[in-house]
Short mmCIF file of C-alpha atoms and ligand atoms in Angstrom, two decimals:
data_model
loop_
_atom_site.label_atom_id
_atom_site.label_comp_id
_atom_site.label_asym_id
_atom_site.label_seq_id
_atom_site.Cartn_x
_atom_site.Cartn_y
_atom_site.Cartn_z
CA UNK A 281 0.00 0.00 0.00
CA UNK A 282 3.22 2.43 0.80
CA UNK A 283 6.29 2.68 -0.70
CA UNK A 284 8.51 0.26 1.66
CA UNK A 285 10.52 2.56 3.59
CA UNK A 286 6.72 4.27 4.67
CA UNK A 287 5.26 1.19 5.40
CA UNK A 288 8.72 0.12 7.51
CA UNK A 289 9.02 3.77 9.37
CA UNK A 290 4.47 2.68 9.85
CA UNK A 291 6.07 -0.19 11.12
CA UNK A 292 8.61 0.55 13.64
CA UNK A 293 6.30 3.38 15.25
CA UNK A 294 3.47 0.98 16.02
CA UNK A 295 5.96 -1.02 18.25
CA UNK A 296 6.11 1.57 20.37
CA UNK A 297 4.19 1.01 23.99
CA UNK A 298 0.40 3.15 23.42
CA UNK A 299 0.97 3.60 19.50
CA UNK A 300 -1.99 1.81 17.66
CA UNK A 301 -1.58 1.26 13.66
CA UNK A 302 -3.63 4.38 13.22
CA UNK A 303 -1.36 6.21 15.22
CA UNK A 304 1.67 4.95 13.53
CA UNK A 305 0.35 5.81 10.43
CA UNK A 306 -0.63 9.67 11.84
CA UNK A 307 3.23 10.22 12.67
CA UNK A 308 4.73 8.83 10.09
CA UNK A 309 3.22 11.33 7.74
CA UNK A 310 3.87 13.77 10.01
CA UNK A 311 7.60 13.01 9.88
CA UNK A 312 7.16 13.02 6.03
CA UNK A 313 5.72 16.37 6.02
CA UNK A 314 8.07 17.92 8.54
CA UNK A 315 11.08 19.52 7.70
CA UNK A 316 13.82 17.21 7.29
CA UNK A 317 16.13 18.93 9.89
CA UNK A 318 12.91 17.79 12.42
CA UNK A 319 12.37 14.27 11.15
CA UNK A 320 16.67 13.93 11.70
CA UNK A 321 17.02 15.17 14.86
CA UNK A 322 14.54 12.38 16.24
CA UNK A 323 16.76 9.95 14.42
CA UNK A 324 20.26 11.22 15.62
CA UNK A 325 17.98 12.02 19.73
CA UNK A 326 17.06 7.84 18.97
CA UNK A 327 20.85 7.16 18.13
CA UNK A 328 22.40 8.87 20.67
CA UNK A 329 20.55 7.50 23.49
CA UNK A 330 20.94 3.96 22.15
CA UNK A 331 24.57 4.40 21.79
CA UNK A 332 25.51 5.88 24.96
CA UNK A 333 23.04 5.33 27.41
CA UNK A 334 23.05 1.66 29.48
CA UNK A 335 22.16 0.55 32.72
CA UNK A 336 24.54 1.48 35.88
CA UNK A 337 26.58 -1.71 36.38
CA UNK A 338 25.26 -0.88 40.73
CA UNK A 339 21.72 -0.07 40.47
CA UNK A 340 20.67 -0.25 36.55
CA UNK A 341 19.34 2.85 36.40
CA UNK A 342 19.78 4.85 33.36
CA UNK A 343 23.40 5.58 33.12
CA UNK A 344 26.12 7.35 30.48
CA UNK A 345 29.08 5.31 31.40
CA UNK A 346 29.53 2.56 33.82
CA UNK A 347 27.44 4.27 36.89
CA UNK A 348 24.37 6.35 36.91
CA UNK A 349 24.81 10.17 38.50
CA UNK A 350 22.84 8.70 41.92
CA UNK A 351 25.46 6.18 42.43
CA UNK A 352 28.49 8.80 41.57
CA UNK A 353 26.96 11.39 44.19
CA UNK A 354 29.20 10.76 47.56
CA UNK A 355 26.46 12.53 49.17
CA UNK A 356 23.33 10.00 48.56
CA UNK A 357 23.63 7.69 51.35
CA UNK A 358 24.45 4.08 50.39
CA UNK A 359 22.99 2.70 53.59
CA UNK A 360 19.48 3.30 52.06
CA UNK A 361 18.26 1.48 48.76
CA UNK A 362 15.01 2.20 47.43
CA UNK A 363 13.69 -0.45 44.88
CA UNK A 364 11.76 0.51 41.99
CA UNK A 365 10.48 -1.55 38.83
CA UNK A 366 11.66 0.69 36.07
CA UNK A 367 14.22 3.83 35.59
CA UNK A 368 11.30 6.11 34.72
CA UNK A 369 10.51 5.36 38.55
CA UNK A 370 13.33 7.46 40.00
CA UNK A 371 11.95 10.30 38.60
CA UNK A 372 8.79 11.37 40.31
CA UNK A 373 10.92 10.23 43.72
CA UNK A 374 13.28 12.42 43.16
CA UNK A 375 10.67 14.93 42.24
CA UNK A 376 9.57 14.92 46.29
CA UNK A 377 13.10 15.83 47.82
CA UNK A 378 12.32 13.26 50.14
CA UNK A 379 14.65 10.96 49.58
CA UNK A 380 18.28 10.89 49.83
CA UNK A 381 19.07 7.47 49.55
CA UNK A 382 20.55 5.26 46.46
CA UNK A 383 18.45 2.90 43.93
CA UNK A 384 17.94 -0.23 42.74
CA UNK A 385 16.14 -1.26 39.36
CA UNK A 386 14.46 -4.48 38.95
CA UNK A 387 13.49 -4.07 35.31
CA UNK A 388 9.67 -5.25 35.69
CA UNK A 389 7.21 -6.72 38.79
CA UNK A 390 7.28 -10.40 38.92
CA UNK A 391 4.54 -12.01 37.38
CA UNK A 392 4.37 -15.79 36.56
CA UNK A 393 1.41 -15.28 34.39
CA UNK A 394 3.77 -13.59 32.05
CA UNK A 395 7.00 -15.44 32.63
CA UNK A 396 8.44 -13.06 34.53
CA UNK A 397 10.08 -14.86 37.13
CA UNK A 398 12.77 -14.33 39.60
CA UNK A 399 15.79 -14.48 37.84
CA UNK A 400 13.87 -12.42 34.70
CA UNK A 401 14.44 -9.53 37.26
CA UNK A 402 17.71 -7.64 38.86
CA UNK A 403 17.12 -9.28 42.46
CA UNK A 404 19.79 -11.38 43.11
CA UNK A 405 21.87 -8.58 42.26
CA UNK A 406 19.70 -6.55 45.07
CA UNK A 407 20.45 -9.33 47.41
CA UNK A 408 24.06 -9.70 46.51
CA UNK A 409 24.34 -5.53 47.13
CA UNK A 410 22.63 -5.77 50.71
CA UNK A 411 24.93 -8.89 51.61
CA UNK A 412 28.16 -7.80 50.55
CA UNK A 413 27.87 -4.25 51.40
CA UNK A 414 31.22 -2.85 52.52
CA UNK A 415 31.39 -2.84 56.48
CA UNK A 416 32.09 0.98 56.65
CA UNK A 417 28.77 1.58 54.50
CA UNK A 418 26.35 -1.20 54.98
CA UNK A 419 22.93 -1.12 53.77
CA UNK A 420 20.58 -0.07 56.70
CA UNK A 421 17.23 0.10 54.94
CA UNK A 422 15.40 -1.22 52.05
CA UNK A 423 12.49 0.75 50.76
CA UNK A 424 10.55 -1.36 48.36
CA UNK A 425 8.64 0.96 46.26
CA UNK A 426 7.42 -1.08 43.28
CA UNK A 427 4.26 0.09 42.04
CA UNK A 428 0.79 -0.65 43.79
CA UNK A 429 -0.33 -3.23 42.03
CA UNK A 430 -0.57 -6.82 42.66
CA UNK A 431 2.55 -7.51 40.98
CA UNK A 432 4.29 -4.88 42.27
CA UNK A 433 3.05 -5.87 45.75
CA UNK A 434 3.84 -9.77 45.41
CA UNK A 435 7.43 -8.32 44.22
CA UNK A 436 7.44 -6.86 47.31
CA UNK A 437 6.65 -9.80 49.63
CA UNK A 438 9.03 -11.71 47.47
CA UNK A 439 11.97 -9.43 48.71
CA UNK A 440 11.06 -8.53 51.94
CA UNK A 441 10.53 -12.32 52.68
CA UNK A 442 14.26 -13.06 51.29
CA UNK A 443 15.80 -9.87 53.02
CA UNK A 444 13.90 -11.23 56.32
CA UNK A 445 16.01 -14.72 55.84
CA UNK A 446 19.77 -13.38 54.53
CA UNK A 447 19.99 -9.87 55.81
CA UNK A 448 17.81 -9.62 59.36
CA UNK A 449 19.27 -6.51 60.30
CA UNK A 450 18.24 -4.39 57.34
CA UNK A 451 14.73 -2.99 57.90
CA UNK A 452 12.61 -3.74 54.94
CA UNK A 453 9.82 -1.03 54.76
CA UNK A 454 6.79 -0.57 51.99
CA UNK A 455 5.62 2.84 51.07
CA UNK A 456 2.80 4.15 53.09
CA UNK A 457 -0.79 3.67 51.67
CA UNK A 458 -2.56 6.53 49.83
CA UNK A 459 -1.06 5.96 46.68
CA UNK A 460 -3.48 5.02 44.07
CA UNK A 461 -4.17 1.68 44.26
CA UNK A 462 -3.34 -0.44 40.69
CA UNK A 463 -1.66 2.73 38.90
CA UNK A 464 2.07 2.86 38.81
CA UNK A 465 4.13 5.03 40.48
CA UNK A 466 5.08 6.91 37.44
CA UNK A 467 1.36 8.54 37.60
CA UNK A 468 1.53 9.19 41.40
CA UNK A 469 1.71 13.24 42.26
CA UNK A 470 4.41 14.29 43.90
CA UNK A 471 2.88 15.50 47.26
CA UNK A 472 1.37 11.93 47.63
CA UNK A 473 4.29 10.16 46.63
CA UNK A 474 5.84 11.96 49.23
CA UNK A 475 3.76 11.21 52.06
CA UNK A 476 4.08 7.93 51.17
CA UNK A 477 7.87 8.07 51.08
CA UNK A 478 8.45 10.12 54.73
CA UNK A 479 5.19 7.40 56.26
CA UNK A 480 6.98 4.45 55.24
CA UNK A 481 6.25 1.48 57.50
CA UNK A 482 8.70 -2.01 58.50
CA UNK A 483 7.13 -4.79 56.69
ZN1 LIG B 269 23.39 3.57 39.78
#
């Protein structure tokens, strides 16, 4: 129906997360009707960020080099590691000033539904950072702030549970309630968020 390169440019937008055919289709002829200097720089933003943006070898965060700019800040305390599902989480945390601490990314919720099982996710990493902490800087807290939904929340049982076993001494707390229930953090305001961050209760 399109010349290839069309229908492959149609093609590549719809596998984007919220982008239906129809929408592909709008954006693509956008891009075809937009000055070429606008239709490149999305190209060369795309390329750039796939060629020198990874995950931070400590946390996997976002990160430009080997560690993310949380981890490289002396002054975020590594005795406090807040776990989140995806980067895009760290934002609207950092977003309340209430937290000080460091990160940890699990990449996803587990969800055995969907194959997502233990090992699909960052947490023996999580558990090998709280049990080999250095002795000078070990890892007081946990704050387990995957999202509110029920895979988020079984994600949390599932590492306060192991923390509870290996690592007694860390205090394992969940974000206080008031956060919408079922939406993901990303969506949470900041005020709430951070009520939910300074009420945090020992699971
Ligand atoms: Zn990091």
């Amino acid at each position: 129906m399109y010349a290839p390169p069309v229908q492959r440019l149609i093609t590549e937008l719809g596998k984007l997360p919220g982008i239906g055919a129809r929408t592909a289709q709008r954006l693509a002829f956008h891009l075809l009707r937009a000055d070429s200097d606008e239709a490149l720089a999305l190209a060369d933003a795309i390329r750039e960020v796939t060629e020198k943006v990874g995950l931070c070898d400590v946390c996997f965060n976002l990160a430009e080099g080997p560690r993310c700019q949380i981890c490289e800040d002396p002054r975020r305390d590594a005795g406090l590691i807040c776990v989140i599902e995806e980067p895009g989480d760290v934002v609207p945390i950092e977003r309340t000033h209430e937290y000080r601490g460091r990160y940890h990314v699990l990449g996803g919720a587990l969800s055995p539904i969907d194959g997502v099982d233990p090992e699909d996710l960052k947490l023996s990493e999580l558990f090998a950072r709280v049990e080999n902490a250095a002795p000078d800087e070990p890892v007081r807290e946990v704050v387990l702030a995957t999202n509110p939904t029920t895979t988020g929340e079984a994600t949390a049982l599932y590492v306060a549970d192991r923390l509870r076993r290996t690592a007694p001494e860390v205090t394992v707390t969940r974000l206080a309630s008031g956060l919408p229930v079922g939406a993901d953090l990303e969506y949470a305001d900041e005020v709430t968020l951070g009520k939910a961050l300074a009420g945090r209760r020992a699971l």
